Amino acid sequence: MAHICLLLSGAALLINGLGTLGFLPRRDAAVFSLLVGSTQLALGIACLAVGGTAPLTAAGMFLFGTTYAYVGLDVLLGLGSKGLGWFCGMVAAVGLVLAGAWLGSDPLLAVLWLCWSALWGLLFASAALGVTRLDPLAGWSLVLSSQVTATVPALLGLAGLWPSGGGAAGVAAVLLAGVFVLAQRLARRGAAAPPRASEKVAPGPAGRAS
């Protein structure tokens, strides 16, 4: 179940990143976020009901699911993004705790949690603190990290090939550092599609999910 949720997160991060950059209508990304978030929350509840799921794993499923659901509702209901931003700030801090908790047993997952915490931190700064100039960086970071931190690891997990050694974690850390550097360069170049003039949705965190 956890790997299925991670696979869904890869799609949600990509769609939300494209929405943030203006390549997709914000409402489209919001509907998809709500769908993915609701699915992940349902899977998380099912895992707890059946049993056998580690508490840390269940916590991650609920954090992602709640974030995506909140993002979707925030845009569709026009909530204003402030509450979402502060929620992302809390999740960023919790993500650091989870990274530390996984460090001994699963170094690769610990590195992934560090990356996800950074994404949530960007969304906190933008939505809660109003540092909207970070939106292009957040958008490109979501797009570029979506496959590296979610889709590919999910497929490896589903195939029973999840890397468990410290070497894989080191490679992932270097790769993800490169992802953020590339995202920063793309953001500086303003490599984002212009907002659609026909969209009526007020500016907000329409792709602000992690």
mmCIF file of C-alpha atoms in Angstrom:
data_model
loop_
_atom_site.group_PDB
_atom_site.id
_atom_site.type_symbol
_atom_site.label_atom_id
_atom_site.label_comp_id
_atom_site.label_asym_id
_atom_site.label_seq_id
_atom_site.Cartn_x
_atom_site.Cartn_y
_atom_site.Cartn_z
ATOM 1 C CA MET A 1 0.000 0.000 0.000
ATOM 2 C CA ALA A 2 2.788 2.415 0.892
ATOM 3 C CA HIS A 3 4.448 1.974 -2.495
ATOM 4 C CA ILE A 4 1.132 2.541 -4.260
ATOM 5 C CA CYS A 5 0.704 5.771 -2.300
ATOM 6 C CA LEU A 6 4.220 6.783 -3.283
ATOM 7 C CA LEU A 7 3.436 6.077 -6.934
ATOM 8 C CA LEU A 8 0.371 8.314 -6.690
ATOM 9 C CA SER A 9 2.502 10.992 -5.056
ATOM 10 C CA GLY A 10 4.817 11.009 -8.062
ATOM 11 C CA ALA A 11 1.879 11.893 -10.284
ATOM 12 C CA ALA A 12 0.491 14.450 -7.828
ATOM 13 C CA LEU A 13 3.832 16.209 -7.387
ATOM 14 C CA LEU A 14 4.250 16.432 -11.163
ATOM 15 C CA ILE A 15 0.741 17.763 -11.818
ATOM 16 C CA ASN A 16 0.927 20.239 -8.948
ATOM 17 C CA GLY A 17 4.320 21.457 -10.082
ATOM 18 C CA LEU A 18 3.014 22.018 -13.598
ATOM 19 C CA GLY A 19 0.029 23.847 -12.125
ATOM 20 C CA THR A 20 2.272 26.104 -10.056
ATOM 21 C CA LEU A 21 4.320 26.973 -13.137
ATOM 22 C CA GLY A 22 1.230 27.741 -15.204
ATOM 23 C CA PHE A 23 1.499 24.842 -17.614
ATOM 24 C CA LEU A 24 -1.821 23.475 -16.331
ATOM 25 C CA PRO A 25 -4.948 25.257 -15.066
ATOM 26 C CA ARG A 26 -4.885 25.474 -11.299
ATOM 27 C CA ARG A 27 -8.338 23.951 -10.962
ATOM 28 C CA ASP A 28 -7.244 20.897 -12.955
ATOM 29 C CA ALA A 29 -4.298 20.359 -10.615
ATOM 30 C CA ALA A 30 -6.547 20.954 -7.601
ATOM 31 C CA VAL A 31 -9.082 18.323 -8.647
ATOM 32 C CA PHE A 32 -6.290 15.804 -9.216
ATOM 33 C CA SER A 33 -4.758 16.637 -5.828
ATOM 34 C CA LEU A 34 -8.088 16.084 -4.096
ATOM 35 C CA LEU A 35 -8.521 12.752 -5.874
ATOM 36 C CA VAL A 36 -5.028 11.529 -4.981
ATOM 37 C CA GLY A 37 -5.232 12.807 -1.419
ATOM 38 C CA SER A 38 -8.573 11.130 -0.793
ATOM 39 C CA THR A 39 -7.268 7.876 -2.230
ATOM 40 C CA GLN A 40 -4.155 7.968 -0.068
ATOM 41 C CA LEU A 41 -6.151 8.695 3.070
ATOM 42 C CA ALA A 42 -8.470 5.772 2.281
ATOM 43 C CA LEU A 43 -5.470 3.487 1.734
ATOM 44 C CA GLY A 44 -3.917 4.669 4.987
ATOM 45 C CA ILE A 45 -7.093 3.893 6.920
ATOM 46 C CA ALA A 46 -7.289 0.476 5.243
ATOM 47 C CA CYS A 47 -3.693 -0.277 6.216
ATOM 48 C CA LEU A 48 -4.360 0.600 9.839
ATOM 49 C CA ALA A 49 -7.553 -1.457 9.859
ATOM 50 C CA VAL A 50 -5.833 -4.529 8.441
ATOM 51 C CA GLY A 51 -2.722 -4.088 10.581
ATOM 52 C CA GLY A 52 0.904 -4.859 9.818
ATOM 53 C CA THR A 53 1.801 -1.329 8.702
ATOM 54 C CA ALA A 54 4.610 0.400 10.592
ATOM 55 C CA PRO A 55 3.492 3.573 12.401
ATOM 56 C CA LEU A 56 6.110 5.664 10.604
ATOM 57 C CA THR A 57 4.893 4.388 7.235
ATOM 58 C CA ALA A 58 1.275 5.131 8.104
ATOM 59 C CA ALA A 59 2.254 8.606 9.287
ATOM 60 C CA GLY A 60 3.834 9.354 5.920
ATOM 61 C CA MET A 61 0.763 8.163 4.050
ATOM 62 C CA PHE A 62 -1.502 10.420 6.094
ATOM 63 C CA LEU A 63 0.794 13.444 5.805
ATOM 64 C CA PHE A 64 0.894 13.183 2.022
ATOM 65 C CA GLY A 65 -2.791 12.390 1.700
ATOM 66 C CA THR A 66 -3.875 15.264 3.934
ATOM 67 C CA THR A 67 -1.604 17.692 2.103
ATOM 68 C CA TYR A 68 -2.965 16.802 -1.327
ATOM 69 C CA ALA A 69 -6.564 16.897 -0.119
ATOM 70 C CA TYR A 70 -5.973 20.271 1.545
ATOM 71 C CA VAL A 71 -4.362 21.673 -1.608
ATOM 72 C CA GLY A 72 -7.342 20.610 -3.691
ATOM 73 C CA LEU A 73 -9.896 22.040 -1.292
ATOM 74 C CA ASP A 74 -7.907 25.247 -0.834
ATOM 75 C CA VAL A 75 -8.050 26.051 -4.533
ATOM 76 C CA LEU A 76 -11.545 24.780 -5.281
ATOM 77 C CA LEU A 77 -13.091 26.554 -2.278
ATOM 78 C CA GLY A 78 -10.873 29.643 -2.464
ATOM 79 C CA LEU A 79 -9.689 29.329 1.128
ATOM 80 C CA GLY A 80 -6.767 31.726 0.683
ATOM 81 C CA SER A 81 -3.787 29.423 1.277
ATOM 82 C CA LYS A 82 -2.668 30.797 4.649
ATOM 83 C CA GLY A 83 -3.855 27.788 6.622
ATOM 84 C CA LEU A 84 -2.398 25.461 4.018
ATOM 85 C CA GLY A 85 0.925 27.266 4.252
ATOM 86 C CA TRP A 86 1.177 26.883 8.018
ATOM 87 C CA PHE A 87 0.162 23.246 7.719
ATOM 88 C CA CYS A 88 2.996 22.733 5.222
ATOM 89 C CA GLY A 89 5.384 24.343 7.698
ATOM 90 C CA MET A 90 4.351 21.886 10.388
ATOM 91 C CA VAL A 91 4.690 18.944 8.005
ATOM 92 C CA ALA A 92 8.149 20.153 6.943
ATOM 93 C CA ALA A 93 9.250 19.965 10.571
ATOM 94 C CA VAL A 94 7.642 16.561 11.067
ATOM 95 C CA GLY A 95 9.370 15.381 7.899
ATOM 96 C CA LEU A 96 12.741 16.174 9.446
ATOM 97 C CA VAL A 97 11.802 14.064 12.451
ATOM 98 C CA LEU A 98 10.767 11.189 10.184
ATOM 99 C CA ALA A 99 14.029 11.496 8.256
ATOM 100 C CA GLY A 100 15.928 11.076 11.510
ATOM 101 C CA ALA A 101 13.742 8.153 12.527
ATOM 102 C CA TRP A 102 14.386 6.314 9.253
ATOM 103 C CA LEU A 103 18.117 7.064 9.103
ATOM 104 C CA GLY A 104 19.208 3.877 10.850
ATOM 105 C CA SER A 105 16.883 1.359 9.214
ATOM 106 C CA ASP A 106 16.350 2.897 5.759
ATOM 107 C CA PRO A 107 18.906 5.580 4.800
ATOM 108 C CA LEU A 108 17.394 6.065 1.335
ATOM 109 C CA LEU A 109 13.971 6.834 2.765
ATOM 110 C CA ALA A 110 15.599 9.244 5.203
ATOM 111 C CA VAL A 111 17.133 11.145 2.276
ATOM 112 C CA LEU A 112 13.772 11.220 0.494
ATOM 113 C CA TRP A 113 12.121 12.653 3.591
ATOM 114 C CA LEU A 114 14.744 15.399 3.717
ATOM 115 C CA CYS A 115 13.856 16.309 0.144
ATOM 116 C CA TRP A 116 10.115 16.261 0.840
ATOM 117 C CA SER A 117 10.665 18.436 3.908
ATOM 118 C CA ALA A 118 12.464 20.962 1.729
ATOM 119 C CA LEU A 119 9.510 20.992 -0.681
ATOM 120 C CA TRP A 120 7.043 21.532 2.155
ATOM 121 C CA GLY A 121 9.334 24.277 3.464
ATOM 122 C CA LEU A 122 9.186 26.105 0.135
ATOM 123 C CA LEU A 123 5.408 25.913 0.164
ATOM 124 C CA PHE A 124 5.334 27.206 3.737
ATOM 125 C CA ALA A 125 7.478 30.195 2.805
ATOM 126 C CA SER A 126 5.319 30.985 -0.211
ATOM 127 C CA ALA A 127 1.817 30.394 1.157
ATOM 128 C CA ALA A 128 2.192 31.300 4.848
ATOM 129 C CA LEU A 129 4.923 33.942 4.747
ATOM 130 C CA GLY A 130 3.978 35.428 1.388
ATOM 131 C CA VAL A 131 7.364 34.902 -0.272
ATOM 132 C CA THR A 132 5.715 34.297 -3.640
ATOM 133 C CA ARG A 133 8.941 34.873 -5.546
ATOM 134 C CA LEU A 134 9.762 31.298 -4.522
ATOM 135 C CA ASP A 135 6.845 29.929 -6.565
ATOM 136 C CA PRO A 136 8.916 29.257 -9.724
ATOM 137 C CA LEU A 137 11.539 27.466 -7.627
ATOM 138 C CA ALA A 138 8.838 25.467 -5.838
ATOM 139 C CA GLY A 139 7.164 24.585 -9.123
ATOM 140 C CA TRP A 140 10.301 23.343 -10.808
ATOM 141 C CA SER A 141 11.397 21.523 -7.649
ATOM 142 C CA LEU A 142 8.062 19.682 -7.570
ATOM 143 C CA VAL A 143 8.277 18.755 -11.247
ATOM 144 C CA LEU A 144 11.903 17.597 -11.189
ATOM 145 C CA SER A 145 11.747 15.771 -7.866
ATOM 146 C CA SER A 146 8.425 14.056 -8.552
ATOM 147 C CA GLN A 147 9.894 11.172 -10.488
ATOM 148 C CA VAL A 148 13.184 10.970 -8.596
ATOM 149 C CA THR A 149 11.711 10.893 -5.093
ATOM 150 C CA ALA A 150 8.379 9.173 -5.720
ATOM 151 C CA THR A 151 7.726 7.399 -9.020
ATOM 152 C CA VAL A 152 11.071 5.627 -9.437
ATOM 153 C CA PRO A 153 11.374 4.582 -5.752
ATOM 154 C CA ALA A 154 7.742 3.374 -5.829
ATOM 155 C CA LEU A 155 8.395 1.202 -8.863
ATOM 156 C CA LEU A 156 11.526 -0.208 -7.229
ATOM 157 C CA GLY A 157 9.547 -0.981 -4.089
ATOM 158 C CA LEU A 158 6.723 -2.642 -6.002
ATOM 159 C CA ALA A 159 9.288 -4.790 -7.809
ATOM 160 C CA GLY A 160 10.939 -5.770 -4.515
ATOM 161 C CA LEU A 161 14.136 -3.936 -5.430
ATOM 162 C CA TRP A 162 14.147 -1.163 -2.831
ATOM 163 C CA PRO A 163 17.814 -0.204 -2.139
ATOM 164 C CA SER A 164 18.576 -0.476 1.559
ATOM 165 C CA GLY A 165 22.274 0.381 1.777
ATOM 166 C CA GLY A 166 23.982 3.635 2.595
ATOM 167 C CA GLY A 167 25.493 3.777 -0.881
ATOM 168 C CA ALA A 168 22.092 4.202 -2.498
ATOM 169 C CA ALA A 169 21.254 6.937 -0.011
ATOM 170 C CA GLY A 170 24.474 8.778 -0.882
ATOM 171 C CA VAL A 171 23.751 8.589 -4.602
ATOM 172 C CA ALA A 172 20.214 9.830 -3.990
ATOM 173 C CA ALA A 173 21.463 12.743 -1.892
ATOM 174 C CA VAL A 174 23.834 13.876 -4.651
ATOM 175 C CA LEU A 175 21.158 13.447 -7.304
ATOM 176 C CA LEU A 176 18.580 15.412 -5.328
ATOM 177 C CA ALA A 177 21.053 18.198 -4.643
ATOM 178 C CA GLY A 178 21.477 18.426 -8.408
ATOM 179 C CA VAL A 179 17.697 18.511 -8.835
ATOM 180 C CA PHE A 180 17.380 21.570 -6.597
ATOM 181 C CA VAL A 181 20.288 23.311 -8.335
ATOM 182 C CA LEU A 182 18.661 22.696 -11.723
ATOM 183 C CA ALA A 183 15.299 23.873 -10.396
ATOM 184 C CA GLN A 184 16.895 27.100 -9.171
ATOM 185 C CA ARG A 185 18.477 27.749 -12.555
ATOM 186 C CA LEU A 186 15.215 27.131 -14.393
ATOM 187 C CA ALA A 187 13.382 29.398 -11.968
ATOM 188 C CA ARG A 188 15.911 32.192 -12.513
ATOM 189 C CA ARG A 189 15.450 31.926 -16.264
ATOM 190 C CA GLY A 190 11.721 32.321 -15.810
ATOM 191 C CA ALA A 191 11.146 29.080 -17.704
ATOM 192 C CA ALA A 192 7.460 28.850 -16.901
ATOM 193 C CA ALA A 193 4.401 29.096 -19.095
ATOM 194 C CA PRO A 194 2.471 32.378 -18.790
ATOM 195 C CA PRO A 195 -0.746 32.296 -16.735
ATOM 196 C CA ARG A 196 -3.821 31.567 -18.793
ATOM 197 C CA ALA A 197 -5.807 34.745 -19.312
ATOM 198 C CA SER A 198 -9.058 32.796 -19.312
ATOM 199 C CA GLU A 199 -8.550 31.385 -15.817
ATOM 200 C CA LYS A 200 -10.771 32.948 -13.164
ATOM 201 C CA VAL A 201 -9.131 31.345 -10.130
ATOM 202 C CA ALA A 202 -7.458 33.789 -7.781
ATOM 203 C CA PRO A 203 -3.718 33.315 -7.232
ATOM 204 C CA GLY A 204 -3.107 30.654 -4.641
ATOM 205 C CA PRO A 205 -1.272 27.408 -3.959
ATOM 206 C CA ALA A 206 -2.899 25.536 -6.845
ATOM 207 C CA GLY A 207 -0.035 23.187 -7.165
ATOM 208 C CA ARG A 208 1.327 23.623 -3.767
ATOM 209 C CA ALA A 209 1.462 20.012 -2.674
ATOM 210 C CA SER A 210 4.259 17.701 -1.517
#
